[in-house]
């Protein structure tokens, strides 16, 4: 691409040099915001029509290295600082087991409630049967009159 405006040409050249300078730094020298700004500058150059795929690839590699370094650095610094994280792992296991018991308990409670509801319905049905039977028995116990015989 050939820009006719010398100011734009100078600006994009500066931007390109700045990106290359960023890529030359080691990941531990860079902050995440600097990498984010480099991605924004790269997008600007791409939107302007520059073919900078090679630069994008290098910037992605640098970003991934930075992320890996930050993740690894955190673990090393915590253990180097004397923090013991075994207790945290044990707590996570305990919480997980407690959560599983809670869920299982909730399921069991629902099963018991359903069974109790069923048993209460059976009890009501039996009470109705009992009342019907009592009515029949009391009707059968009624004294017979002379008219009932003949």
PDB file of C-alpha atoms in Angstrom:
ATOM      1  CA  UNK A   1       0.000   0.000   0.000  1.00  0.00           C
ATOM      2  CA  UNK A   2       1.229   3.492  -0.852  1.00  0.00           C
ATOM      3  CA  UNK A   3      -0.019   6.398   1.207  1.00  0.00           C
ATOM      4  CA  UNK A   4       0.062   9.763  -0.517  1.00  0.00           C
ATOM      5  CA  UNK A   5      -0.259  11.864   2.625  1.00  0.00           C
ATOM      6  CA  UNK A   6       3.271  12.174   4.127  1.00  0.00           C
ATOM      7  CA  UNK A   7       1.879  12.759   7.633  1.00  0.00           C
ATOM      8  CA  UNK A   8      -0.112   9.522   7.541  1.00  0.00           C
ATOM      9  CA  UNK A   9       2.880   7.686   6.115  1.00  0.00           C
ATOM     10  CA  UNK A  10       5.068   8.971   8.958  1.00  0.00           C
ATOM     11  CA  UNK A  11       2.412   8.135  11.551  1.00  0.00           C
ATOM     12  CA  UNK A  12       1.992   4.546  10.376  1.00  0.00           C
ATOM     13  CA  UNK A  13       5.764   4.108  10.139  1.00  0.00           C
ATOM     14  CA  UNK A  14       6.051   5.272  13.747  1.00  0.00           C
ATOM     15  CA  UNK A  15       3.291   2.895  14.764  1.00  0.00           C
ATOM     16  CA  UNK A  16       5.020  -0.001  12.988  1.00  0.00           C
ATOM     17  CA  UNK A  17       8.349   0.789  14.668  1.00  0.00           C
ATOM     18  CA  UNK A  18       6.610   1.023  18.040  1.00  0.00           C
ATOM     19  CA  UNK A  19       5.037  -2.404  17.519  1.00  0.00           C
ATOM     20  CA  UNK A  20       8.372  -3.906  16.545  1.00  0.00           C
ATOM     21  CA  UNK A  21       9.962  -2.339  19.643  1.00  0.00           C
ATOM     22  CA  UNK A  22       7.215  -3.890  21.791  1.00  0.00           C
ATOM     23  CA  UNK A  23       7.883  -7.299  20.258  1.00  0.00           C
ATOM     24  CA  UNK A  24      11.582  -7.015  21.046  1.00  0.00           C
ATOM     25  CA  UNK A  25      10.902  -6.782  24.783  1.00  0.00           C
ATOM     26  CA  UNK A  26      10.735  -9.892  26.914  1.00  0.00           C
ATOM     27  CA  UNK A  27       7.306 -10.855  28.283  1.00  0.00           C
ATOM     28  CA  UNK A  28       8.296 -10.099  31.877  1.00  0.00           C
ATOM     29  CA  UNK A  29       9.199  -6.511  30.918  1.00  0.00           C
ATOM     30  CA  UNK A  30       5.754  -5.856  29.455  1.00  0.00           C
ATOM     31  CA  UNK A  31       2.507  -5.090  31.219  1.00  0.00           C
ATOM     32  CA  UNK A  32      -0.773  -6.492  30.018  1.00  0.00           C
ATOM     33  CA  UNK A  33      -1.959  -3.003  29.080  1.00  0.00           C
ATOM     34  CA  UNK A  34       1.029  -2.557  26.767  1.00  0.00           C
ATOM     35  CA  UNK A  35       0.160  -5.788  24.971  1.00  0.00           C
ATOM     36  CA  UNK A  36      -3.490  -4.696  24.709  1.00  0.00           C
ATOM     37  CA  UNK A  37      -2.367  -1.355  23.247  1.00  0.00           C
ATOM     38  CA  UNK A  38      -0.150  -3.205  20.754  1.00  0.00           C
ATOM     39  CA  UNK A  39      -3.155  -5.267  19.626  1.00  0.00           C
ATOM     40  CA  UNK A  40      -5.173  -2.051  19.182  1.00  0.00           C
ATOM     41  CA  UNK A  41      -2.370  -0.519  17.097  1.00  0.00           C
ATOM     42  CA  UNK A  42      -2.160  -3.681  15.018  1.00  0.00           C
ATOM     43  CA  UNK A  43      -5.922  -3.537  14.390  1.00  0.00           C
ATOM     44  CA  UNK A  44      -5.548   0.070  13.286  1.00  0.00           C
ATOM     45  CA  UNK A  45      -2.853  -0.874  10.795  1.00  0.00           C
ATOM     46  CA  UNK A  46      -4.893  -3.813   9.503  1.00  0.00           C
ATOM     47  CA  UNK A  47      -7.977  -1.586   9.101  1.00  0.00           C
ATOM     48  CA  UNK A  48      -5.842   0.868   7.116  1.00  0.00           C
ATOM     49  CA  UNK A  49      -4.979  -1.930   4.683  1.00  0.00           C
ATOM     50  CA  UNK A  50      -1.512  -2.951   5.812  1.00  0.00           C
ATOM     51  CA  UNK A  51      -0.615  -6.634   5.478  1.00  0.00           C
ATOM     52  CA  UNK A  52       0.853  -7.335   8.906  1.00  0.00           C
ATOM     53  CA  UNK A  53      -0.101 -10.973   9.454  1.00  0.00           C
ATOM     54  CA  UNK A  54       3.476 -11.776  10.414  1.00  0.00           C
ATOM     55  CA  UNK A  55       3.347  -9.076  13.075  1.00  0.00           C
ATOM     56  CA  UNK A  56       0.021 -10.337  14.397  1.00  0.00           C
ATOM     57  CA  UNK A  57       1.431 -13.844  14.726  1.00  0.00           C
ATOM     58  CA  UNK A  58       4.424 -12.561  16.702  1.00  0.00           C
ATOM     59  CA  UNK A  59       2.201 -10.450  18.954  1.00  0.00           C
ATOM     60  CA  UNK A  60      -0.060 -13.430  19.711  1.00  0.00           C
ATOM     61  CA  UNK A  61       3.004 -15.529  20.602  1.00  0.00           C
ATOM     62  CA  UNK A  62       4.254 -12.766  22.910  1.00  0.00           C
ATOM     63  CA  UNK A  63       0.829 -12.491  24.569  1.00  0.00           C
ATOM     64  CA  UNK A  64       0.675 -16.260  25.152  1.00  0.00           C
ATOM     65  CA  UNK A  65       4.163 -16.263  26.660  1.00  0.00           C
ATOM     66  CA  UNK A  66       3.146 -13.424  28.967  1.00  0.00           C
ATOM     67  CA  UNK A  67       0.026 -15.304  30.100  1.00  0.00           C
ATOM     68  CA  UNK A  68       1.999 -18.494  30.758  1.00  0.00           C
ATOM     69  CA  UNK A  69       4.648 -16.557  32.629  1.00  0.00           C
ATOM     70  CA  UNK A  70       2.074 -14.809  34.801  1.00  0.00           C
ATOM     71  CA  UNK A  71       0.333 -18.097  35.614  1.00  0.00           C
ATOM     72  CA  UNK A  72       3.595 -19.867  36.438  1.00  0.00           C
ATOM     73  CA  UNK A  73       4.989 -16.871  38.273  1.00  0.00           C
ATOM     74  CA  UNK A  74       2.007 -16.735  40.580  1.00  0.00           C
ATOM     75  CA  UNK A  75       2.436 -20.345  41.647  1.00  0.00           C
ATOM     76  CA  UNK A  76       6.168 -19.987  42.180  1.00  0.00           C
ATOM     77  CA  UNK A  77       5.875 -16.757  44.102  1.00  0.00           C
ATOM     78  CA  UNK A  78       3.217 -18.188  46.434  1.00  0.00           C
ATOM     79  CA  UNK A  79       5.323 -21.216  47.296  1.00  0.00           C
ATOM     80  CA  UNK A  80       8.511 -19.173  47.421  1.00  0.00           C
ATOM     81  CA  UNK A  81       6.816 -16.802  49.818  1.00  0.00           C
ATOM     82  CA  UNK A  82       6.107 -19.700  52.151  1.00  0.00           C
ATOM     83  CA  UNK A  83       2.393 -20.014  51.501  1.00  0.00           C
ATOM     84  CA  UNK A  84       1.126 -23.509  51.975  1.00  0.00           C
ATOM     85  CA  UNK A  85      -1.708 -24.233  49.620  1.00  0.00           C
ATOM     86  CA  UNK A  86      -2.325 -27.852  50.628  1.00  0.00           C
ATOM     87  CA  UNK A  87      -4.939 -26.703  53.126  1.00  0.00           C
ATOM     88  CA  UNK A  88      -6.744 -24.904  50.315  1.00  0.00           C
ATOM     89  CA  UNK A  89      -6.891 -28.072  48.214  1.00  0.00           C
ATOM     90  CA  UNK A  90      -8.235 -30.002  51.229  1.00  0.00           C
ATOM     91  CA  UNK A  91     -10.866 -27.318  51.838  1.00  0.00           C
ATOM     92  CA  UNK A  92     -11.971 -27.506  48.214  1.00  0.00           C
ATOM     93  CA  UNK A  93     -12.359 -31.279  48.478  1.00  0.00           C
ATOM     94  CA  UNK A  94     -14.315 -30.902  51.735  1.00  0.00           C
ATOM     95  CA  UNK A  95     -16.598 -28.296  50.195  1.00  0.00           C
ATOM     96  CA  UNK A  96     -17.160 -30.472  47.159  1.00  0.00           C
ATOM     97  CA  UNK A  97     -18.089 -33.458  49.342  1.00  0.00           C
ATOM     98  CA  UNK A  98     -20.356 -31.275  51.465  1.00  0.00           C
ATOM     99  CA  UNK A  99     -22.087 -29.977  48.332  1.00  0.00           C
ATOM    100  CA  UNK A 100     -22.617 -33.549  47.086  1.00  0.00           C
ATOM    101  CA  UNK A 101     -24.092 -34.589  50.455  1.00  0.00           C
ATOM    102  CA  UNK A 102     -26.328 -31.527  50.427  1.00  0.00           C
ATOM    103  CA  UNK A 103     -27.622 -32.339  46.950  1.00  0.00           C
ATOM    104  CA  UNK A 104     -28.138 -36.010  47.863  1.00  0.00           C
ATOM    105  CA  UNK A 105     -29.882 -34.961  51.081  1.00  0.00           C
ATOM    106  CA  UNK A 106     -32.175 -32.618  49.166  1.00  0.00           C
ATOM    107  CA  UNK A 107     -33.104 -35.420  46.794  1.00  0.00           C
ATOM    108  CA  UNK A 108     -33.744 -37.834  49.683  1.00  0.00           C
ATOM    109  CA  UNK A 109     -35.877 -35.233  51.483  1.00  0.00           C
ATOM    110  CA  UNK A 110     -38.029 -34.818  48.375  1.00  0.00           C
ATOM    111  CA  UNK A 111     -38.435 -38.598  48.113  1.00  0.00           C
ATOM    112  CA  UNK A 112     -39.522 -38.774  51.767  1.00  0.00           C
ATOM    113  CA  UNK A 113     -41.993 -35.902  51.268  1.00  0.00           C
ATOM    114  CA  UNK A 114     -43.504 -37.664  48.251  1.00  0.00           C
ATOM    115  CA  UNK A 115     -43.754 -40.940  50.162  1.00  0.00           C
ATOM    116  CA  UNK A 116     -45.332 -39.163  53.159  1.00  0.00           C
ATOM    117  CA  UNK A 117     -47.898 -37.512  50.891  1.00  0.00           C
ATOM    118  CA  UNK A 118     -48.768 -40.904  49.424  1.00  0.00           C
ATOM    119  CA  UNK A 119     -49.070 -42.456  52.895  1.00  0.00           C
ATOM    120  CA  UNK A 120     -51.307 -39.602  54.102  1.00  0.00           C
ATOM    121  CA  UNK A 121     -53.584 -40.169  51.111  1.00  0.00           C
ATOM    122  CA  UNK A 122     -53.729 -43.893  51.913  1.00  0.00           C
ATOM    123  CA  UNK A 123     -54.551 -43.043  55.523  1.00  0.00           C
ATOM    124  CA  UNK A 124     -57.417 -40.770  54.421  1.00  0.00           C
ATOM    125  CA  UNK A 125     -58.710 -43.504  52.113  1.00  0.00           C
ATOM    126  CA  UNK A 126     -58.595 -46.037  54.974  1.00  0.00           C
ATOM    127  CA  UNK A 127     -60.456 -43.626  57.292  1.00  0.00           C
ATOM    128  CA  UNK A 128     -63.189 -43.259  54.669  1.00  0.00           C
ATOM    129  CA  UNK A 129     -63.371 -47.074  54.348  1.00  0.00           C
ATOM    130  CA  UNK A 130     -63.585 -47.368  58.142  1.00  0.00           C
ATOM    131  CA  UNK A 131     -66.479 -44.906  58.323  1.00  0.00           C
ATOM    132  CA  UNK A 132     -68.277 -46.745  55.511  1.00  0.00           C
ATOM    133  CA  UNK A 133     -67.756 -50.075  57.317  1.00  0.00           C
ATOM    134  CA  UNK A 134     -68.998 -48.586  60.628  1.00  0.00           C
ATOM    135  CA  UNK A 135     -72.114 -47.357  58.871  1.00  0.00           C
ATOM    136  CA  UNK A 136     -72.733 -50.774  57.369  1.00  0.00           C
ATOM    137  CA  UNK A 137     -72.138 -52.532  60.700  1.00  0.00           C
ATOM    138  CA  UNK A 138     -74.416 -50.198  62.632  1.00  0.00           C
ATOM    139  CA  UNK A 139     -77.115 -50.692  59.991  1.00  0.00           C
ATOM    140  CA  UNK A 140     -76.695 -54.459  60.346  1.00  0.00           C
ATOM    141  CA  UNK A 141     -76.985 -54.218  64.161  1.00  0.00           C
ATOM    142  CA  UNK A 142     -80.292 -52.419  64.037  1.00  0.00           C
ATOM    143  CA  UNK A 143     -83.021 -54.450  65.692  1.00  0.00           C
ATOM    144  CA  UNK A 144     -85.291 -56.317  63.396  1.00  0.00           C
ATOM    145  CA  UNK A 145     -88.904 -55.413  63.436  1.00  0.00           C
ATOM    146  CA  UNK A 146     -91.829 -57.800  62.859  1.00  0.00           C
ATOM    147  CA  UNK A 147     -92.324 -56.197  59.452  1.00  0.00           C
ATOM    148  CA  UNK A 148     -88.731 -57.020  58.453  1.00  0.00           C
ATOM    149  CA  UNK A 149     -89.415 -60.714  59.036  1.00  0.00           C
ATOM    150  CA  UNK A 150     -92.650 -61.002  57.021  1.00  0.00           C
TER     151      UNK A 150
END
